[in-house]
mmCIF file of C-alpha atoms in Angstrom:
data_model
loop_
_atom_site.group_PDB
_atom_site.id
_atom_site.type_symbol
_atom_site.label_atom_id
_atom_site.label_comp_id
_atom_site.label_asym_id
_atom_site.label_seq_id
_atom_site.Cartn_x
_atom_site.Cartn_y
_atom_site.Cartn_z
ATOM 1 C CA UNK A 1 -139.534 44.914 128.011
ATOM 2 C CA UNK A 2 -140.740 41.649 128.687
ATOM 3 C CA UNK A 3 -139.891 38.709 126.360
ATOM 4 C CA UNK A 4 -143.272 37.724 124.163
ATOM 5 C CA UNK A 5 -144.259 33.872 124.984
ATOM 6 C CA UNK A 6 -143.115 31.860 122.659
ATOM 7 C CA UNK A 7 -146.857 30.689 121.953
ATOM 8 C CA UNK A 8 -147.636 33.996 120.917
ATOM 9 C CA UNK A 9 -145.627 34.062 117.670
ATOM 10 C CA UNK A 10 -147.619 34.472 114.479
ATOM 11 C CA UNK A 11 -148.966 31.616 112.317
ATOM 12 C CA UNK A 12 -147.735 33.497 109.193
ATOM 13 C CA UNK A 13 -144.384 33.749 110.517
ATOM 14 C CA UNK A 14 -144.372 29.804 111.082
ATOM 15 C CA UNK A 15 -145.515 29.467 107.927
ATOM 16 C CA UNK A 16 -143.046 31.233 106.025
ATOM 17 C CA UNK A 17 -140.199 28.876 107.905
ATOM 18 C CA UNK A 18 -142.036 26.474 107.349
ATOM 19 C CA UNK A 19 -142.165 26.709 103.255
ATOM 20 C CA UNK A 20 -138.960 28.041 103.793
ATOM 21 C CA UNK A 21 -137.682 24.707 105.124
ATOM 22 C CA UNK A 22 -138.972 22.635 101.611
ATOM 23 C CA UNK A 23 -136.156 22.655 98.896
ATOM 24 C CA UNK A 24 -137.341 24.113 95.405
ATOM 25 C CA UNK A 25 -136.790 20.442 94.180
ATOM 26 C CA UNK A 26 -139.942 18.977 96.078
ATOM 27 C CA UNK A 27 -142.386 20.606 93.684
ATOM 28 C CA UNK A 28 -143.639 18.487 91.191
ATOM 29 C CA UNK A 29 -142.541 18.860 87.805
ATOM 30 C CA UNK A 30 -144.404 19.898 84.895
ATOM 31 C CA UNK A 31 -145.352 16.655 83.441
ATOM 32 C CA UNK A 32 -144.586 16.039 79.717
ATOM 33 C CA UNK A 33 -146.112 15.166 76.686
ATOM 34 C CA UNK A 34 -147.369 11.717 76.215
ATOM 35 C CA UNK A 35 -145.207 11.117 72.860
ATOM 36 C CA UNK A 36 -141.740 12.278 72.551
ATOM 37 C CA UNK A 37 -138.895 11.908 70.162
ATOM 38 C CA UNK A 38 -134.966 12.335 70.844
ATOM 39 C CA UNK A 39 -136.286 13.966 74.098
ATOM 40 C CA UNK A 40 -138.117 16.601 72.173
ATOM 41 C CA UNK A 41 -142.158 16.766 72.118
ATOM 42 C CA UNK A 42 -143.737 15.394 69.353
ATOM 43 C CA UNK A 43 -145.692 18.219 67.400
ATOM 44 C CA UNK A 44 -149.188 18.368 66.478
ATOM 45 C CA UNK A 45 -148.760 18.000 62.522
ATOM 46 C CA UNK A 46 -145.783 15.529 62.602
ATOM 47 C CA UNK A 47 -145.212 13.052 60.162
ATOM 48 C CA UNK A 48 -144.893 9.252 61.997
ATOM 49 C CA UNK A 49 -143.360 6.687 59.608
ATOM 50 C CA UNK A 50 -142.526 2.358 60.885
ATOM 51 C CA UNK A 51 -141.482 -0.321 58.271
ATOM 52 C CA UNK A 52 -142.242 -4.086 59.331
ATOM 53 C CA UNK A 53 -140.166 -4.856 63.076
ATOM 54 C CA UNK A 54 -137.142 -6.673 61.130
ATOM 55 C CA UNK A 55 -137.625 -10.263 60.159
ATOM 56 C CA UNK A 56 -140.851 -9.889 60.634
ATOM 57 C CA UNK A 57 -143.675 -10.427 58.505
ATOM 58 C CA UNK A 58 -147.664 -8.902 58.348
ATOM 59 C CA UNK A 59 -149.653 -11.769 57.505
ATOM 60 C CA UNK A 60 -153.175 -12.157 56.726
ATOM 61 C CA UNK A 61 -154.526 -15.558 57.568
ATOM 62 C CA UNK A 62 -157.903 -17.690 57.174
ATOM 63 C CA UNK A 63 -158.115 -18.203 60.693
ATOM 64 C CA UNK A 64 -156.445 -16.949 64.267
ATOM 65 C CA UNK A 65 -154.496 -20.815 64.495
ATOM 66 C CA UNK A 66 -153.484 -21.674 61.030
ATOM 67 C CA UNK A 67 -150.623 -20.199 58.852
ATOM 68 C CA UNK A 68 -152.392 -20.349 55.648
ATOM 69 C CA UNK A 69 -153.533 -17.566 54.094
ATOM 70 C CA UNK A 70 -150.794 -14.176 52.149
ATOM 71 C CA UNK A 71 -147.584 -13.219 53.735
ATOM 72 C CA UNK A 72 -146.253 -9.597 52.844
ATOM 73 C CA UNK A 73 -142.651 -8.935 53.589
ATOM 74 C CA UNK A 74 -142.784 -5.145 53.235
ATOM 75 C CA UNK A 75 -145.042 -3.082 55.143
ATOM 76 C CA UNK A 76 -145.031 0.791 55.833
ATOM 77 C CA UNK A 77 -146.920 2.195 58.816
ATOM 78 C CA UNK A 78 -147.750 5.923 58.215
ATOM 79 C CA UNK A 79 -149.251 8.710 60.126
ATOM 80 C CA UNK A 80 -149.936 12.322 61.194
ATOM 81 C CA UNK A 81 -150.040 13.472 64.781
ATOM 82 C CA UNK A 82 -153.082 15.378 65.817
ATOM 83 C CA UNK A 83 -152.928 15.813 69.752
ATOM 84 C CA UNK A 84 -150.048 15.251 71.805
ATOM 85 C CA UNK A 85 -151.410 16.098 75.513
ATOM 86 C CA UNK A 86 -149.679 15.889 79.182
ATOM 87 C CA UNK A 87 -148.962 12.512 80.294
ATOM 88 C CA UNK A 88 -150.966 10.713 81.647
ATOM 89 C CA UNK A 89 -153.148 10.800 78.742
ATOM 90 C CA UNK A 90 -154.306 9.580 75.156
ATOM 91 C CA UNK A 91 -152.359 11.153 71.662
ATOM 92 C CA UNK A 92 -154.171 10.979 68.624
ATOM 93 C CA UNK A 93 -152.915 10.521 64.838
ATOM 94 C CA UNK A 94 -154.574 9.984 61.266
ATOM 95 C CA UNK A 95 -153.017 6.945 59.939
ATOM 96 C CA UNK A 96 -152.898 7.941 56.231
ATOM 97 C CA UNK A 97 -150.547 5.004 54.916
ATOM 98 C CA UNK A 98 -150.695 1.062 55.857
ATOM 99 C CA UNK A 99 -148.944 -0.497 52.196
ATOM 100 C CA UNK A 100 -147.624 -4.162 51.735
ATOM 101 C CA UNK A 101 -145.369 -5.012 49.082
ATOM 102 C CA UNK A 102 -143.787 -8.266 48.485
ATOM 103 C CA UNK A 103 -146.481 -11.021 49.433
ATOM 104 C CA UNK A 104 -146.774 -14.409 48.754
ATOM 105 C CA UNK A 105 -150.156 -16.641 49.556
ATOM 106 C CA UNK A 106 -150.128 -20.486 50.318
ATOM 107 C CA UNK A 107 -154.030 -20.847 49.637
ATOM 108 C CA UNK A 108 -154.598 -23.982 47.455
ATOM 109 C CA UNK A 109 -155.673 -22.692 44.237
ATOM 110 C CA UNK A 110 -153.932 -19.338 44.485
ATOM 111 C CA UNK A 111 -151.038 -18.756 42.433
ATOM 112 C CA UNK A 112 -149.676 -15.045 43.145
ATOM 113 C CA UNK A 113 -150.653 -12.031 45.160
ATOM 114 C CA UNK A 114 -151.422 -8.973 42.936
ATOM 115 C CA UNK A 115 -152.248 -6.661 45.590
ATOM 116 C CA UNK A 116 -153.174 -6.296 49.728
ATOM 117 C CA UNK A 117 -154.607 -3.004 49.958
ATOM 118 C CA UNK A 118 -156.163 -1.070 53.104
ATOM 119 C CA UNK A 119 -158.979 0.720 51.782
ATOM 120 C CA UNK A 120 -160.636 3.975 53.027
ATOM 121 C CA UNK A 121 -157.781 5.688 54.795
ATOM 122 C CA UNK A 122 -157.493 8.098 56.532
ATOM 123 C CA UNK A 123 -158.174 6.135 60.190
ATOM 124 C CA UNK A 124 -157.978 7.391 63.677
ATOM 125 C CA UNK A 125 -155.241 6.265 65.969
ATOM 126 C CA UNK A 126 -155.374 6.541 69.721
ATOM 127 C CA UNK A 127 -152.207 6.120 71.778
ATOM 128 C CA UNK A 128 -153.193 5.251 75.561
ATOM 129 C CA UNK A 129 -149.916 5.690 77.670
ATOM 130 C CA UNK A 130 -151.895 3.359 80.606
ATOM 131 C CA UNK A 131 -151.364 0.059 81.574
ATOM 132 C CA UNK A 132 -150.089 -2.060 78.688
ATOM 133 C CA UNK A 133 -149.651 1.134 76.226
ATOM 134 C CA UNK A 134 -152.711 0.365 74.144
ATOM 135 C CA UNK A 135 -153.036 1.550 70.537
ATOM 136 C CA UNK A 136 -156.603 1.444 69.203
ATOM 137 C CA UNK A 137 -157.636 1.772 65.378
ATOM 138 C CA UNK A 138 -160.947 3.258 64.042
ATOM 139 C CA UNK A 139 -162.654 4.079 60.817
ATOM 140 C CA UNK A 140 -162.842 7.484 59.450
ATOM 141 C CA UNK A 141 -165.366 9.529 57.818
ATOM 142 C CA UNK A 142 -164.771 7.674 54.354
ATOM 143 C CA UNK A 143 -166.135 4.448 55.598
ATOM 144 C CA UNK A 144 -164.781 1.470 58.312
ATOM 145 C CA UNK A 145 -160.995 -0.422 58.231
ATOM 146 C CA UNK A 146 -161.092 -2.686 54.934
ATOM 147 C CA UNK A 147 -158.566 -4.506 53.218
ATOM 148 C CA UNK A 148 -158.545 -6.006 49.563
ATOM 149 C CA UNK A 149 -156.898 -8.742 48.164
ATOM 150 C CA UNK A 150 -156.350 -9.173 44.690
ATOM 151 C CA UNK A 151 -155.473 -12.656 43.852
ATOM 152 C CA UNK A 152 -154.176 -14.401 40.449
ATOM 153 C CA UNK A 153 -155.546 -18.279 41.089
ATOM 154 C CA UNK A 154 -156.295 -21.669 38.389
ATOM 155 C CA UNK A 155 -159.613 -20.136 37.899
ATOM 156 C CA UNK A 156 -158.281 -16.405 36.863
ATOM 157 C CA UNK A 157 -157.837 -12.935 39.096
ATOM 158 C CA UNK A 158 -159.891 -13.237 41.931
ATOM 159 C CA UNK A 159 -161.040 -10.106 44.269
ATOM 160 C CA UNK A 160 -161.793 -10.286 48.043
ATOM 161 C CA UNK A 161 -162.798 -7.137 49.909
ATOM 162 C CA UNK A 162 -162.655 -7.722 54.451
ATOM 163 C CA UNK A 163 -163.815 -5.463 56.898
ATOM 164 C CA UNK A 164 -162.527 -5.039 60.394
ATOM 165 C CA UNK A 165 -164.998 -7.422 62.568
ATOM 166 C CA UNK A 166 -165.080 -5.823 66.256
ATOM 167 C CA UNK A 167 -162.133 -3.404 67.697
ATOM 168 C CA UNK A 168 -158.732 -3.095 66.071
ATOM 169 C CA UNK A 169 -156.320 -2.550 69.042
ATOM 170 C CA UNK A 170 -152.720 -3.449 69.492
ATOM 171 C CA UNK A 171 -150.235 -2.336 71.752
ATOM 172 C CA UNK A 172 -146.766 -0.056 71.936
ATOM 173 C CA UNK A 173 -143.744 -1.141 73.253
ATOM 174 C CA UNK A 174 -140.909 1.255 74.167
ATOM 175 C CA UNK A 175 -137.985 -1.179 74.091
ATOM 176 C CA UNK A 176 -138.197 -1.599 70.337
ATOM 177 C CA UNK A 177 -140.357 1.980 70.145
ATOM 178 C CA UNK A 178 -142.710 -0.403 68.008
ATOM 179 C CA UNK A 179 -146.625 -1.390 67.582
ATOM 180 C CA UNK A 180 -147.576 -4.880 67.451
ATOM 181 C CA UNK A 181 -151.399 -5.880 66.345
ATOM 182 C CA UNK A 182 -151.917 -10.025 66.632
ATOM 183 C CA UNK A 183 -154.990 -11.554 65.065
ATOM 184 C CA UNK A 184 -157.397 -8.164 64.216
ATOM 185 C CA UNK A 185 -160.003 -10.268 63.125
ATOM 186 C CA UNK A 186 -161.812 -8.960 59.446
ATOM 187 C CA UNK A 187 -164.840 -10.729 58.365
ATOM 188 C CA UNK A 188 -165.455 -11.285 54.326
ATOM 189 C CA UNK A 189 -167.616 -8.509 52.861
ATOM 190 C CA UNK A 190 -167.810 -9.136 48.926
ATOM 191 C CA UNK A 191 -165.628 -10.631 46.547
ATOM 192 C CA UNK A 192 -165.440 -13.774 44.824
ATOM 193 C CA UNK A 193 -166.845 -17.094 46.381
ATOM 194 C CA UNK A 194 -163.475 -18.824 46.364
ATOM 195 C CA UNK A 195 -162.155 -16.232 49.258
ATOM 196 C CA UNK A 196 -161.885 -17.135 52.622
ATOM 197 C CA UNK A 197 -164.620 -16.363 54.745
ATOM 198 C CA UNK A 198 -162.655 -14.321 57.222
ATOM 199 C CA UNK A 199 -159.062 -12.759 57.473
ATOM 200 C CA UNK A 200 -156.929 -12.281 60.693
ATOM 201 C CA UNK A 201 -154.387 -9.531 60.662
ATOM 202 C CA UNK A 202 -151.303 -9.430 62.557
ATOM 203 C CA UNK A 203 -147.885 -7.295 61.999
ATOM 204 C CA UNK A 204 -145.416 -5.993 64.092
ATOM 205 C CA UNK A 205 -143.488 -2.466 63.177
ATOM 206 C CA UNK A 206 -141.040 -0.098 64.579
ATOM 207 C CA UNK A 207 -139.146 1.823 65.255
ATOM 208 C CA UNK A 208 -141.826 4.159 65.040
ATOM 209 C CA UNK A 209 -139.448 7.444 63.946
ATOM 210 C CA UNK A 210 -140.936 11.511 63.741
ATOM 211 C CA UNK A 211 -139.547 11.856 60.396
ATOM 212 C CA UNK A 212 -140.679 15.850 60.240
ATOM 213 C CA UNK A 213 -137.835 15.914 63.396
ATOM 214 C CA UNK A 214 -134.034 16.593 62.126
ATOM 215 C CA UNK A 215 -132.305 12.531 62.256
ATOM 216 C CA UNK A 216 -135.719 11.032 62.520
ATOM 217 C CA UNK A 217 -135.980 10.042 66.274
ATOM 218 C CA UNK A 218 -137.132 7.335 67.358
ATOM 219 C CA UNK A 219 -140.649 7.552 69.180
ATOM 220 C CA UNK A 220 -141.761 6.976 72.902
ATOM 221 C CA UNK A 221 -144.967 6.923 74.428
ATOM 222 C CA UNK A 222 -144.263 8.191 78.411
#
């Protein structure tokens, strides 16, 4: 029998060498979540927890330039996870705990800090693993991002209530697995006329840790 021209093999049969030829190890991988903890997925319903970055401090000054205004040494950041997607993509939490403890003011007339309060929890959180890692705050159903200040000062307790003027972004960073949020701008919204007329938050915290995970990993956005 005559040999078949070597044109006249099959397409399918080149094909199949063809896919043959391309290791198992060229197909893409099955991209992962955009938050993970000690290697593991972070879980929808998981419990986030990040004290103050140490030797830090949150602060809460008059304007964006000056250093006058209350200093907190103690800060907890605390939240619940509510969508972890693929990467590349955006996670979501409920922040239900922002606390300061331990603050001091240098405001002339101010003698002691009672109190620094973030009212109407709980707030959205978006976690952006783009360019820069962005983290972006927003008010909840309960009312938008305030903060009150209860002050003791030469003319008796004083009370002065902020709320968040424009957006309330920050950033993560997965060398320290922290957040950092520099000069969130609050505008004066009732309170006594001896407050400040605006407030400009900044704090740094981490390691963020998924404290419902066994050892409390620390957190990375991928």
């Amino acid at each position: 029998m005559r040999a078949l021209p070597r044109w006249t093999v099959p397409a399918a049969l080149a094909a199949l060498a063809l896919a043959t030829a391309v290791p198992a190890s060229a197909a893409p991988a099955d991209a992962g979540p955009v938050l993970t903890a000690g290697g593991s997925a972070v879980a929808v319903g998981d419990a986030l927890a990040a004290p103050l970055a140490a030797g830090t401090s949150a602060t809460f000054y008059s304007t964006a330039t000056s250093t006058t205004g209350v200093t907190c040494a103690t800060s907890q950041y605390s939240a619940t996870v509510l969508t972890n997607p693929a990467a590349p993509g955006v996670a979501t939490e409920s922040l239900t705990g922002l606390t300061f403890d331990s603050c001091t003011a240098n405001v002339t007339g101010v003698t002691s800090v009672q109190s620094l309060t973030v009212d109407t929890l709980p707030y959205g959180v978006s976690v952006d693993d783009g360019t820069g890692l962005p983290v972006t705050l927003t008010g909840g159903s309960t009312g938008p991002i305030q903060a009150t200040a209860v002050l003791d000062s030469w003319f008796g307790t004083i009370t002065c209530t902020y709320q968040l003027s424009g957006a309330f972004t920050g950033s993560a960073d997965n060398g320290s697995n922290g957040l950092t949020f520099t000069n969130e701008h609050f505008a004066k919204s009732g309170g006594s006329g001896l407050c400040p007329a605006d407030g400009y938050f900044s704090a740094g915290y981490g390691p963020v840790t998924d404290t419902s995970q066994s050892g409390a990993p620390a957190v990375t956005v991928n």
